[in-house]
XYZ file of C-alpha atoms in Angstrom:
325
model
C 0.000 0.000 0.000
C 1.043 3.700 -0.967
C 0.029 6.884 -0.038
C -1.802 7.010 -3.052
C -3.531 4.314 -5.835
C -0.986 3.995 -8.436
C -2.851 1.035 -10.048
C -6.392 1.448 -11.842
C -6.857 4.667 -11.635
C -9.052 6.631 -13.590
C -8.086 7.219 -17.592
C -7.640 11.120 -16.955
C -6.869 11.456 -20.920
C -10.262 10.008 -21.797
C -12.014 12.332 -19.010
C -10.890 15.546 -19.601
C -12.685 17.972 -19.576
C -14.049 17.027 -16.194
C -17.497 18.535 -15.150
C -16.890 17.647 -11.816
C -13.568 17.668 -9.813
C -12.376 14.156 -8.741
C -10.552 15.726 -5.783
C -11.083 19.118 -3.804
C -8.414 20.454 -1.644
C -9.811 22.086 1.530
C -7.201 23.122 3.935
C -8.713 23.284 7.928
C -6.407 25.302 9.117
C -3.177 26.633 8.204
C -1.629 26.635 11.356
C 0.575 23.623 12.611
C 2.023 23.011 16.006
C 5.097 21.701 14.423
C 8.120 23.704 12.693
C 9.373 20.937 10.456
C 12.367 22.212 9.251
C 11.702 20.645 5.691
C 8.366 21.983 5.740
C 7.101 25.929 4.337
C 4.261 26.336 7.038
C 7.152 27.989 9.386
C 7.430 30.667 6.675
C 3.082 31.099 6.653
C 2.699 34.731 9.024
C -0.840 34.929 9.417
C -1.990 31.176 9.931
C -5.843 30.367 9.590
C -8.245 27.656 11.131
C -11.081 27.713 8.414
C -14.532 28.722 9.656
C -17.512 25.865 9.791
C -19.748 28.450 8.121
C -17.157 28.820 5.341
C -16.502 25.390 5.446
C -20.558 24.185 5.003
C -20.739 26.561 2.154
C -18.183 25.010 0.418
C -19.752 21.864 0.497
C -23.553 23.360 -0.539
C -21.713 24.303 -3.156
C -20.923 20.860 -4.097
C -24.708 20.430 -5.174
C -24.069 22.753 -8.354
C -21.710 19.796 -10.165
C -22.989 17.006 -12.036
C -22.066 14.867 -10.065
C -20.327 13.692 -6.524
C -17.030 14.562 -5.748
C -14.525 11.469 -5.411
C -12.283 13.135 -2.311
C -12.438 15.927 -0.152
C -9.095 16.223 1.604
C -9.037 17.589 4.027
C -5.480 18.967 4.028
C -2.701 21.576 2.724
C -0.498 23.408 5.206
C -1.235 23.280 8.615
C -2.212 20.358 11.511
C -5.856 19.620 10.157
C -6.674 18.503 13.350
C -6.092 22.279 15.009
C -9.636 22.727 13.656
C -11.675 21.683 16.555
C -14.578 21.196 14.141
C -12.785 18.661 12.021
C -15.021 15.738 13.003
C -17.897 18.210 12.216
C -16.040 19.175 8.928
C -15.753 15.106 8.020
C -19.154 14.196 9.311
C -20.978 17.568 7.023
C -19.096 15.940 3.891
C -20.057 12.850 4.363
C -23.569 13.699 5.065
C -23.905 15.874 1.982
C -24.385 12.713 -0.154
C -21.895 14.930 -2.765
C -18.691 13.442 -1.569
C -17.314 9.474 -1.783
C -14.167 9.964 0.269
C -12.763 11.861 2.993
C -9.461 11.493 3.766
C -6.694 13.730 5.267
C -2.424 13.515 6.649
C -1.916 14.646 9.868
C 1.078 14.849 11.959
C -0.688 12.502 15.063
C 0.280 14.557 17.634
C -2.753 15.398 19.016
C -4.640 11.818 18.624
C -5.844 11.238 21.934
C -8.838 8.101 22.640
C -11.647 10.750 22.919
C -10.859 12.344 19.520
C -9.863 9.537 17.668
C -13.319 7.525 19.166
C -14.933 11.016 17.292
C -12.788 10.611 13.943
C -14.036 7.573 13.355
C -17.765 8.144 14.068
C -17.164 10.976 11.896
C -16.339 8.757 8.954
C -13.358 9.571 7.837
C -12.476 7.077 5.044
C -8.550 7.456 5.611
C -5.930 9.415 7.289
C -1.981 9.727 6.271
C 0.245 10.076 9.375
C 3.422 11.413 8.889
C 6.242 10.237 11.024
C 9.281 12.503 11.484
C 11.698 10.904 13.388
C 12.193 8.050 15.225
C 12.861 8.857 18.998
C 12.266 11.979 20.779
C 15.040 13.584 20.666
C 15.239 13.704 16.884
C 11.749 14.671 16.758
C 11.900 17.813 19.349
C 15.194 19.048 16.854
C 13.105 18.200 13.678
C 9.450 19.368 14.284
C 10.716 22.465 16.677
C 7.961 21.575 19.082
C 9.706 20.942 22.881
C 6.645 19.072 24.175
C 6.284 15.876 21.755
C 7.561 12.514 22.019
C 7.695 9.632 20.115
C 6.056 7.625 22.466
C 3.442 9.550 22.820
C 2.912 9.311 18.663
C 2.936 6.042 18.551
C 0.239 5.539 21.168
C -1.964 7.948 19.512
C -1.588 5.901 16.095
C -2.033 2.439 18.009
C -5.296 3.601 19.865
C -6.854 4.971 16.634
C -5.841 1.852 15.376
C -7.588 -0.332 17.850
C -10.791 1.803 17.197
C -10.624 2.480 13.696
C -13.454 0.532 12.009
C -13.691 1.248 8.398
C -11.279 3.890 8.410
C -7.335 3.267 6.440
C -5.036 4.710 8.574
C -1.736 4.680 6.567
C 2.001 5.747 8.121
C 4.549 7.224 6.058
C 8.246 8.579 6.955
C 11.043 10.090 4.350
C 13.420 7.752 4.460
C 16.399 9.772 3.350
C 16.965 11.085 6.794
C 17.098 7.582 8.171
C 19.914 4.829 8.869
C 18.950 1.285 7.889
C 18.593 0.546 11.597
C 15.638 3.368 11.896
C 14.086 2.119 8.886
C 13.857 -1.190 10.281
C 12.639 0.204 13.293
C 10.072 2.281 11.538
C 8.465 -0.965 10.025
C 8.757 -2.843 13.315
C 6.689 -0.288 15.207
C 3.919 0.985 12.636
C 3.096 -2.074 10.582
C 1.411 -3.599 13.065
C -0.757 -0.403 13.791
C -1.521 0.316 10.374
C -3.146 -0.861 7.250
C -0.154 -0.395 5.767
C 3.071 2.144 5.841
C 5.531 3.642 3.770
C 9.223 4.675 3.357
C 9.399 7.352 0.835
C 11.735 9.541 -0.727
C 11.810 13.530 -0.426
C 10.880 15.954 -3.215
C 11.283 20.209 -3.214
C 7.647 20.932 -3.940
C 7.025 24.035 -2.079
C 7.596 26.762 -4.453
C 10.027 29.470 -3.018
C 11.100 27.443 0.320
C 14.106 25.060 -0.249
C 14.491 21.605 0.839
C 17.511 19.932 1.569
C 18.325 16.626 1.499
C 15.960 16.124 -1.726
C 16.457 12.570 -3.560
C 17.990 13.694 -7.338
C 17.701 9.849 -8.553
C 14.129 8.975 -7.401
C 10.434 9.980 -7.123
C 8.725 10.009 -3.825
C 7.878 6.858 -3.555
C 10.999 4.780 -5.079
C 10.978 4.301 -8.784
C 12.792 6.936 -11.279
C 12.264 10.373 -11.580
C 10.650 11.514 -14.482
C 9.574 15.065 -15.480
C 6.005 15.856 -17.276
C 5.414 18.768 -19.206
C 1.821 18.821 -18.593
C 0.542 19.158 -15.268
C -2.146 17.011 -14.658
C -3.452 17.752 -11.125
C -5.185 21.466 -12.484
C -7.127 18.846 -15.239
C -8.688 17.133 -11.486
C -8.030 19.308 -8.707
C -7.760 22.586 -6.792
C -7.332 23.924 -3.523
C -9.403 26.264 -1.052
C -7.337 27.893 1.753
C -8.045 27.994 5.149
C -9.642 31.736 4.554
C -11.328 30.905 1.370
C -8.754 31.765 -0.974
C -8.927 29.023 -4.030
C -5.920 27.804 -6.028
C -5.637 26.022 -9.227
C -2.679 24.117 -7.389
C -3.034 22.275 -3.641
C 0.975 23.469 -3.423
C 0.256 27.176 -3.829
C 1.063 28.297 -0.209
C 2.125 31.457 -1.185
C -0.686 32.267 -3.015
C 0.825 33.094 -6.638
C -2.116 30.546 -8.492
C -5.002 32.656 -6.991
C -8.010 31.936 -9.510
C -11.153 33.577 -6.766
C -12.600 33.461 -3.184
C -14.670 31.129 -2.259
C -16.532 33.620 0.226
C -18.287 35.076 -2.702
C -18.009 32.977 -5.717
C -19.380 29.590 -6.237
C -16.902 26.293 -6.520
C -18.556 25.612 -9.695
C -17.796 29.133 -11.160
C -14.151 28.683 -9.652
C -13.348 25.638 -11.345
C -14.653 27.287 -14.622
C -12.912 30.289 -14.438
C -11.476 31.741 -17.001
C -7.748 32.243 -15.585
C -7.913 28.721 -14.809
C -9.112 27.252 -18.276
C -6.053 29.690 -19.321
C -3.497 27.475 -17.369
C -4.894 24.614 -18.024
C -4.415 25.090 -21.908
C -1.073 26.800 -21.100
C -0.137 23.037 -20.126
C -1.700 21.978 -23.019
C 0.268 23.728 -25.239
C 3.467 22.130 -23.475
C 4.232 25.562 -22.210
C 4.791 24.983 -18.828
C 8.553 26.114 -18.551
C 7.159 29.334 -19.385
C 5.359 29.904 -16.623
C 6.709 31.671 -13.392
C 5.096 29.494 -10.895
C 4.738 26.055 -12.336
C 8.411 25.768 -14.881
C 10.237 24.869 -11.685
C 7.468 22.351 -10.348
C 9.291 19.173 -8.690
C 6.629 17.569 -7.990
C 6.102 17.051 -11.580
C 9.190 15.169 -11.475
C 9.230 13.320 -8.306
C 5.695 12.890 -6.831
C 4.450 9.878 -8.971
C 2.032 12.417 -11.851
C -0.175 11.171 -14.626
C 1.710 11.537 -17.822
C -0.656 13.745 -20.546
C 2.107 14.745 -22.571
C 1.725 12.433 -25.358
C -2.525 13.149 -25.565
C -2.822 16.934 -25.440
C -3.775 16.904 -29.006
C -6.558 15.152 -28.601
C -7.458 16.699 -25.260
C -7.201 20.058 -26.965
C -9.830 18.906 -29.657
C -11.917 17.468 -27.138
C -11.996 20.156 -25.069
C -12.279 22.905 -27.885
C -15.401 21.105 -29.030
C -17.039 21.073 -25.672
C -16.440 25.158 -25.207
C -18.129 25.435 -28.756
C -21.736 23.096 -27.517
């Protein structure tokens, strides 16, 4: 198992253009109580936890598409679990009858058996836990936060674990930080309080914030790296911020793929917009390394995308003929 379905997915190429999103974005809240020092949230100044009014309007809005939404993640930059109305968040969605999944990646330090008893009668379908290190010591240097411990982690994952019905609760670390003795140790603690975990590789996908330590001969999750011209996650996906800003990209931290607000426009209207149908056929066209965000984008090298680049002919017909009906 991976942190996400590599096999039998969906024929994107035949799909396009989608009426309805397979996969929304939704960030709870921006804030985290960890400084990773990998990670870009230590360089967000104004961190936001998402309203639930906000929130439930997003998913009314969901009514407006043909059809249901595959995923609602629930997560971007921050600790989605900050949000004290995350269960209510999951449980909303799921309710809505316009959403098949809910999953989200959190960071597990706040599991505790009363939330995690209200995560799962929420419904959450799955949740990624990333692991940062692998005592406490490493973790308090890594994550900035003087309080954690590693112990205390992995009883939070174990008890959700115990409880977790129908919900996947997958555990993931980058293993390029670790010695082979960690990365047996990894496996030996979280495999048998998991449905399944993961040693992955690291990537510089945060656009302005540098990584170190990033894998130059793999992807993220172990086979070779191999760069796209076409982006395919704009084709499938966007983001909504914490305060209702929407991107066309779920790594736009910094707010440079702005397409609308989600306060006052309608998700339907976003994922229509005009400056996003612009980008979209700015991939298209192959003309990615001309843009100022996305010519850099490593995730389009390491992070496992669908590969359009040899269909965008056809896509282009396709989805010329549609804007003409």
């Amino acid at each position: 198992m991976k942190r996400i379905q590599l096999e039998n997915r969906t024929d994107l190429k035949s799909e396009i253009p989608l009426a309805t999103p397979y996969c929304i974005f939704i960030d709870p809240s921006s804030a985290c109580n960890f400084k990773c020092i990998f990670c870009m949230n230590q360089k967000i100044k104004r961190p936001t936890t998402m309203r639930l009014d906000l929130y439930k309007k997003l998913i009314d809005d969901l009514s407006e598409f043909e059809g249901p939404v595959k995923t609602v993640r629930l997560y971007a930059f921050g600790e989605p679990l900050m949000n004290v109305a995350f269960c209510d968040m999951v449980l909303y969605a799921k309710n809505s009858g316009r959403v098949l999944n809910v999953d989200t990646t959190s960071n597990a330090s706040l599991l505790t058996p009363d939330l995690n008893r209200r995560i799962v009668d929420s419904g959450l379908d799955r949740i990624n836990i990333s692991i940062e290190a692998m005592n406490t010591a490493k973790y308090r240097e890594f994550t900035r936060n003087k309080t954690v411990t590693f112990e205390g982690i992995v009883d939070g994952i174990a008890d959700l674990y115990r409880v977790k019905s129908n919900l996947v609760v997958f555990v993931k670390i980058a293993g390029d930080y670790l010695d082979d003795r960690e990365k047996e140790l990894f496996t030996k603690t979280f495999a048998p309080i998991s449905d399944g975990c993961g040693i992955e590789h690291t990537m510089n996908c945060w656009k302005d914030f540098e990584v170190g330590g990033v894998n130059k001969e793999l992807n993220v999750y172990g086979g070779p790296r191999k760069e796209v011209m076409v982006c395919p996650y704009v084709f499938y996906s966007f983001l909504v911020q914490a305060d209702g800003i929407v991107s066309s990209c779920f790594l736009d931290w910094n707010k440079k793929l702005v397409i609308g607000d989600a306060k006052n426009e309608s998700l339907k209207s976003l994922w229509n917009d005009r400056v996003f149908r612009h980008l979209r056929r700015q991939m298209l066209l192959k003309e990615r390394k001309k843009h100022p965000v996305c010519a850099d984008c490593d995730q389009l090298s390491a992070g496992m995308p669908v590969d359009l680049d040899a269909f965008t002919a056809d896509i282009l017909e396709r989805i010329d003929g549609a804007n003409e009906d």
